[in-house]
Short mmCIF file of C-alpha atoms and ligand atoms in Angstrom, two decimals:
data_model
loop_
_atom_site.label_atom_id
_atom_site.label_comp_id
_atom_site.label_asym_id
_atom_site.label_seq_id
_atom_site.Cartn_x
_atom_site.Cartn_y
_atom_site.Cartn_z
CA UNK A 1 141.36 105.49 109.17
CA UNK A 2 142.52 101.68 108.53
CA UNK A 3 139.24 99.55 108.43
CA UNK A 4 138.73 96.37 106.42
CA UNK A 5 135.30 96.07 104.88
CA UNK A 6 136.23 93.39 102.36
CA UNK A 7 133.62 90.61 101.54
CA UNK A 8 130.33 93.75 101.83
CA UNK A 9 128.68 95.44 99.23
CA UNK A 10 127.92 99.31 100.45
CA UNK A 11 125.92 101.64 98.98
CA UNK A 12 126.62 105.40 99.01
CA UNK A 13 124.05 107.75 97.30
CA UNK A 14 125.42 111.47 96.23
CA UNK A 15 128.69 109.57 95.08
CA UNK A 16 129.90 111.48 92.33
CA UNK A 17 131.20 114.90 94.45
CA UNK A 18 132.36 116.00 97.80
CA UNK A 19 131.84 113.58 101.29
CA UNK A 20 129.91 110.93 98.87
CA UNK A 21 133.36 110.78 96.45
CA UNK A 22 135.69 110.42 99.06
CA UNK A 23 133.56 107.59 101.16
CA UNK A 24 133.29 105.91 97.96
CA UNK A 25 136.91 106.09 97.31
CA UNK A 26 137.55 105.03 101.57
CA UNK A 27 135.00 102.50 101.01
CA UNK A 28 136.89 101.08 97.73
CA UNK A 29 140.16 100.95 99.37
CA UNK A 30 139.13 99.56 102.42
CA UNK A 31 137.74 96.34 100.38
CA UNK A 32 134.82 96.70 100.09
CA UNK A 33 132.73 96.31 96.76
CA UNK A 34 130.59 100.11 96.21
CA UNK A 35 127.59 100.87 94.45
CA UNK A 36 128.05 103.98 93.49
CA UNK A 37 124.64 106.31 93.31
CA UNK A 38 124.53 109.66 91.49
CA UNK A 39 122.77 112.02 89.83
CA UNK A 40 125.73 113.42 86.81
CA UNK A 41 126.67 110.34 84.47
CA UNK A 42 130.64 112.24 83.82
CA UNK A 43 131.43 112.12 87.85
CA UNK A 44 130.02 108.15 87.55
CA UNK A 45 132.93 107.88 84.57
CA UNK A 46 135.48 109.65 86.19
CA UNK A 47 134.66 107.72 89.50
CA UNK A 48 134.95 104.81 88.08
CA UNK A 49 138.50 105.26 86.41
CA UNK A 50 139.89 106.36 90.12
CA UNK A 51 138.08 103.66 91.86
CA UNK A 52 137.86 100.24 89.32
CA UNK A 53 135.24 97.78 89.75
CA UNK A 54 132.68 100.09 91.28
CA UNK A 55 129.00 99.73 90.06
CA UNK A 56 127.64 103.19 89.03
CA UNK A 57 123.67 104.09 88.95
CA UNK A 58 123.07 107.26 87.30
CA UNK A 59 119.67 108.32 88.81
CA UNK A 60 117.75 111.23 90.31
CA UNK A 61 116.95 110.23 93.91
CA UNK A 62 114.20 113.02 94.62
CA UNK A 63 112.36 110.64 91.57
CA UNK A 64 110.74 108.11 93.39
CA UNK A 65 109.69 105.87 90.52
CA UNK A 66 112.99 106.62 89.04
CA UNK A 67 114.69 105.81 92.13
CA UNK A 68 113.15 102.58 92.57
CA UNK A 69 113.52 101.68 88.48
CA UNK A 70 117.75 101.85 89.47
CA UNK A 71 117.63 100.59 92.77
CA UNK A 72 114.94 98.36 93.41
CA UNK A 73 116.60 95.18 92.29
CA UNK A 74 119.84 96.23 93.49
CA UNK A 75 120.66 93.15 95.47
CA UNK A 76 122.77 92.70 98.95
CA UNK A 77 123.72 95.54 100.30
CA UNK A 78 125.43 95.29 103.82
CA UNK A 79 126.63 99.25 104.57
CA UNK A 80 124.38 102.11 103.16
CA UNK A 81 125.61 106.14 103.61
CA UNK A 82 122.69 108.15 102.49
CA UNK A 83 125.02 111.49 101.41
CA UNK A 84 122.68 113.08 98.83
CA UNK A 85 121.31 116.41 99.45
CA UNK A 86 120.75 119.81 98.04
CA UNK A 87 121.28 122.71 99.97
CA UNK A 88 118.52 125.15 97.96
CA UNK A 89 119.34 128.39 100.41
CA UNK A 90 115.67 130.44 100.90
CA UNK A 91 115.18 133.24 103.83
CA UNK A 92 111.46 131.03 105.25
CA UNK A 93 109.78 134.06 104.31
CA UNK A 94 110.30 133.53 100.72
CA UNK A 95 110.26 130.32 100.69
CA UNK A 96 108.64 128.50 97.59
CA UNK A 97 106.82 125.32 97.51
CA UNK A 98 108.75 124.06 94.66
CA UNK A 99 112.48 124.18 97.03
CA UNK A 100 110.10 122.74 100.02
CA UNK A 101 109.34 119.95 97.48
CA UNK A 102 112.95 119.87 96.31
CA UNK A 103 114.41 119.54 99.52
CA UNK A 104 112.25 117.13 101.13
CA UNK A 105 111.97 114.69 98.29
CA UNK A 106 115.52 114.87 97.99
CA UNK A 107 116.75 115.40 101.48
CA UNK A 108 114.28 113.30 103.54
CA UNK A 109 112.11 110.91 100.77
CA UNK A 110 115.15 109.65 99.56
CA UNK A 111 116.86 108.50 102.64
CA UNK A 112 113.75 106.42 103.75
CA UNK A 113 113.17 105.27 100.02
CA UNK A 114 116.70 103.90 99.64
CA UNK A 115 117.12 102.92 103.24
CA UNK A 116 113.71 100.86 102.71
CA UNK A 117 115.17 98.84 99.83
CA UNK A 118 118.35 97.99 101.21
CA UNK A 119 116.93 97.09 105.01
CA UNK A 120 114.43 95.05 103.62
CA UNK A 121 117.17 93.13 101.31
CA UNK A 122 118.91 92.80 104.83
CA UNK A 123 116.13 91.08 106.86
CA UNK A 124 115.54 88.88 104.52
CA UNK A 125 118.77 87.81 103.96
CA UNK A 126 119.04 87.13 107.81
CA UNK A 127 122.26 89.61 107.89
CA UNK A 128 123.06 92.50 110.22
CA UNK A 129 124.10 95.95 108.71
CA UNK A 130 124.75 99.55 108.98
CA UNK A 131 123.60 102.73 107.88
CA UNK A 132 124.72 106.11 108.21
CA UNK A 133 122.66 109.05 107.14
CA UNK A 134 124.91 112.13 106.63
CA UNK A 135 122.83 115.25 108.48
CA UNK A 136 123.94 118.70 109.37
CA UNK A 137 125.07 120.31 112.28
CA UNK A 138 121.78 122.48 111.75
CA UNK A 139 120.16 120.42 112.99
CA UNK A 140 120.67 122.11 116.43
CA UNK A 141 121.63 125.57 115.71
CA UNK A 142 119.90 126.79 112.38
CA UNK A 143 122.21 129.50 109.98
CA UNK A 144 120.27 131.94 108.94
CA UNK A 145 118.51 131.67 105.31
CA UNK A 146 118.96 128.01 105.82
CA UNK A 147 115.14 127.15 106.31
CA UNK A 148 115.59 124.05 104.28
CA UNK A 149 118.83 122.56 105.24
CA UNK A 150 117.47 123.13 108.95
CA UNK A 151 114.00 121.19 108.56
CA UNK A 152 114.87 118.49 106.51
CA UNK A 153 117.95 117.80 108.59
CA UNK A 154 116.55 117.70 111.62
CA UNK A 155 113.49 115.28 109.94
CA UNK A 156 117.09 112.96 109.47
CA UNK A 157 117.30 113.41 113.52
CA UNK A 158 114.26 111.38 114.25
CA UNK A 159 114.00 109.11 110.79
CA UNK A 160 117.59 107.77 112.08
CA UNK A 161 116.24 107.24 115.62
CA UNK A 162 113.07 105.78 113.92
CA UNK A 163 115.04 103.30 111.90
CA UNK A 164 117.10 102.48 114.48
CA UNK A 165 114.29 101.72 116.76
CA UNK A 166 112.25 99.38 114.41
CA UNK A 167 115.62 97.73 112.58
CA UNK A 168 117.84 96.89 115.85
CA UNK A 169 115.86 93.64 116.50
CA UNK A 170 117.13 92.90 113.16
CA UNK A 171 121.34 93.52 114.22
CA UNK A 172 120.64 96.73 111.68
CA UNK A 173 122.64 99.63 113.04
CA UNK A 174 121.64 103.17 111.97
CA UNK A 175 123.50 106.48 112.83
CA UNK A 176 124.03 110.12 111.41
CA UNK A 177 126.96 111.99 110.99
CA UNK A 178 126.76 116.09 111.59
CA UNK A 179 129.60 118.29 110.26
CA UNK A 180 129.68 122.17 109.97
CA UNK A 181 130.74 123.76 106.85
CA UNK A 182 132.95 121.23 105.10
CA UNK A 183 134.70 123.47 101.84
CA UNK A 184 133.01 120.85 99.09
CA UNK A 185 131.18 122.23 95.92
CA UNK A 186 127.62 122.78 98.58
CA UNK A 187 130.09 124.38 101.33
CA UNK A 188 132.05 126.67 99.17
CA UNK A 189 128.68 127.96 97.92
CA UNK A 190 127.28 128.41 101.13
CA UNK A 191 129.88 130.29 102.90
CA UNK A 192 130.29 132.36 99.64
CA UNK A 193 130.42 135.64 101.73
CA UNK A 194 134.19 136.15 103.02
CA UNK A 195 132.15 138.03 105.59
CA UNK A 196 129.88 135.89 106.65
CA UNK A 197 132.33 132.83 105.85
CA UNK A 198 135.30 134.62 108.72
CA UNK A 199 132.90 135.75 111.32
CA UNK A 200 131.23 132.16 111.20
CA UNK A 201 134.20 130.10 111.20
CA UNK A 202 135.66 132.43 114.24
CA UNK A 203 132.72 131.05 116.19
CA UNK A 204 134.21 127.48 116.14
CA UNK A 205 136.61 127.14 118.82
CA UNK A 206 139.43 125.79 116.90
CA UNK A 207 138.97 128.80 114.19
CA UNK A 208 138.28 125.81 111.54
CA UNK A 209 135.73 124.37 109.05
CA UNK A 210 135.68 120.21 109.04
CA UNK A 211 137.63 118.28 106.32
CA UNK A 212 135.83 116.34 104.12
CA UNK A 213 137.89 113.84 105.98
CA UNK A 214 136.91 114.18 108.98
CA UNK A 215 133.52 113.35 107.52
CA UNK A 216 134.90 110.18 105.99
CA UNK A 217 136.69 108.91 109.18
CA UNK A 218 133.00 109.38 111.23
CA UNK A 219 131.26 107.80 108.17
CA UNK A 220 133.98 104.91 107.97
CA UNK A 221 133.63 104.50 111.99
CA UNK A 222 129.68 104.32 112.06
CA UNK A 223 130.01 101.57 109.12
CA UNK A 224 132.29 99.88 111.07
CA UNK A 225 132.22 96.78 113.95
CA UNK A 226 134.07 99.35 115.96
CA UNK A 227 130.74 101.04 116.80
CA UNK A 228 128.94 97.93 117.19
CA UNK A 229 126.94 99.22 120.32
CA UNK A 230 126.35 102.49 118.78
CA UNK A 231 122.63 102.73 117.15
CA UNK A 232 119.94 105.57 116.61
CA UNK A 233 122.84 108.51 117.75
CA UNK A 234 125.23 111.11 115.85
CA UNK A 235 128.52 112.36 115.55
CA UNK A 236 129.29 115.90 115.44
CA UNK A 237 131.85 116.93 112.84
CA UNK A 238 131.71 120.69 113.96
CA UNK A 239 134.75 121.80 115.18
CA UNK A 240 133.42 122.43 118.73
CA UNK A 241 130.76 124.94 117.09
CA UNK A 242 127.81 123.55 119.19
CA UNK A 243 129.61 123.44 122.34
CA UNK A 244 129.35 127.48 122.24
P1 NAP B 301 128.09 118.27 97.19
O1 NAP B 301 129.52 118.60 97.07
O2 NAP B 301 127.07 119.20 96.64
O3 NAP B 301 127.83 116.80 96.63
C1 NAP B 301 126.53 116.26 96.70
C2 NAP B 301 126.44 115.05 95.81
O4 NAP B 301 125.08 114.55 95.91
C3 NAP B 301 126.68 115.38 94.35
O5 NAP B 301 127.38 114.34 93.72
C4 NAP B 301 125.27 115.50 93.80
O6 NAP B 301 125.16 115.23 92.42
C5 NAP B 301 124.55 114.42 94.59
N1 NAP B 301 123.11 114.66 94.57
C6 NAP B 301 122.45 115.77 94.93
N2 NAP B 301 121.15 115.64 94.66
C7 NAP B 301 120.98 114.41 94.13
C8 NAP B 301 119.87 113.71 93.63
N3 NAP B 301 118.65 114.25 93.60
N4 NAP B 301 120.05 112.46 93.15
C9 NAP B 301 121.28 111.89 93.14
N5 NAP B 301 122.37 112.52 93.60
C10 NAP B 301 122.23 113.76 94.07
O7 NAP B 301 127.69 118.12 98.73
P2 NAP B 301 128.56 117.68 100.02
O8 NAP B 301 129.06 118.92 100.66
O9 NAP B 301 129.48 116.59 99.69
O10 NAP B 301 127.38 117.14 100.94
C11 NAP B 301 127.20 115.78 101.23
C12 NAP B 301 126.30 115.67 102.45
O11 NAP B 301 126.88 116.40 103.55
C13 NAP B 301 124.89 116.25 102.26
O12 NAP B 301 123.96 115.42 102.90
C14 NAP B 301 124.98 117.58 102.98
O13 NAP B 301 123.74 118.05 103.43
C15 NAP B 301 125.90 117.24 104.12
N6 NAP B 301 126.54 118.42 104.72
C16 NAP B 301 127.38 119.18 103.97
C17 NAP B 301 127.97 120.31 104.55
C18 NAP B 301 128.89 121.22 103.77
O14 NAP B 301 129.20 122.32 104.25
N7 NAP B 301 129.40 120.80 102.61
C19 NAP B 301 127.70 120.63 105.90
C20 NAP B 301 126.84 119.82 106.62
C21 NAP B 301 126.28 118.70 106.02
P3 NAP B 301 125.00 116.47 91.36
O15 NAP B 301 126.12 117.41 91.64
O16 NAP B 301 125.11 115.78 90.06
O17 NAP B 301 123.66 117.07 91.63
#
């Protein structure tokens, strides 16, 4: 997808591996100047030989005071993708306090930590903006084990619609993205079982996983003017899954 985005600064958190590296990389060739926000310093370096110019911040987002340390005085940011997640795979019954904690500080606390600094940087400046928070396709039909990805997904469902209630006054757009499996380091480990992995992508009409992208493109389009009227909704990436 062909957008220009030259003359922002965007912000994309989980940069330095699947959907987050590519919408960097989009992002960078499309013009626009990318902080890049990630948790492994050596996908920051090698990120930042592909992509020149990029600003890399090496930090732990499910660390609050850590979180704000790197991003707190981060300056303008005009287009924000909140990709960082963990997918920490528990059947509920097992399910430990310590993954709860994980995921949600991760998953959830992250998304309105970072989202808070950069929305507050936009009112003040006076500016409009966009943010896309990349969710799941779970949250509408949960796959089984997934008691985490489920729950703090569908908390994304109603934090976007929250956002985008209390920041549209403000010209702030904000919007999720939901793919099915997408074949990145998290999907390849999910779908691990050839079993499970064929019998799950059979129940997709068009007998397909997404691309990361087809991610991208949705991400890019959200960012974009070309979804100017579009606030506090989704996208489904999920090769017609849900409409089964
Ligand atoms: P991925 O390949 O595992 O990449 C995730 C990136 O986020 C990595 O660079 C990772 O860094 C970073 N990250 C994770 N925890 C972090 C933390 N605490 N602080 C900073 N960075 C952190 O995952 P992906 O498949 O690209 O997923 C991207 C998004 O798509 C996620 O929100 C995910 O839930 C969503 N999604 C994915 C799928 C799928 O099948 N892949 C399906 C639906 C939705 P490290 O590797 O250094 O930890």
């Amino acid at each position: 997808m062909k957008l220009n985005f030259k003359g922002l600064r965007a912000l994309v958190t989980g940069a330095g591996k699947g959907i987050g590296r590519d919408t960097v990389k989009a992002l960078h060739a499309s013009g626009a100047k990318v902080v890049a926000v990630t948790r492994t310093s050596a996908d920051l370096v090698s990120l930042a030989k592909e992509c020149p110019g990029i600003e890399p911040v090496c930090v732990d987002l499910g660390d609050w005071e850590a979180t704000e340390k790197a991003l707190g005085s981060i300056g303008p940011v005009d287009l924000l993708v909140n990709n960082a997640a963990v997918a920490l795979v528990q059947p509920f019954i097992e399910s430990t306090k310590e993954v709860f904690d994980r995921s949600f500080k991760v998953n959830v606390r992250s998304v309105l930590q970072v989202s808070q600094i950069v929305a507050k940087g936009m009112i003040s400046r006076g500016v409009p903006g966009s943010i896309v928070n990349v969710s799941s396709m779970c949250t509408i039909r949960v796959l089984s084990t997934h008691t985490f990805t489920g729950s703090t997904k569908g908390a994304i469902t109603m934090l976007t619609k929250a956002m985008a209630m209390e920041l549209g006054p403000h010209k702030i757009r904000v919007n999720s993205v939901n793919p099915t499996v997408v074949l990145t380091d998290m999907g390849k480990k999910v779908s691990a079982n050839p079993d499970f992995s064929k019998k799950l992508k059979e129940r997709h009409p068009l007998r397909k996983f997404a691309e990361v992208e087809d991610v991208v493109n949705s991400i890019l389009f959200l960012l974009s003017d070309s979804s100017a009227s579009t606030s506090g909704s989704g996208i489904l990436v999920d090769a017609g899954y849900l409409a089964s």
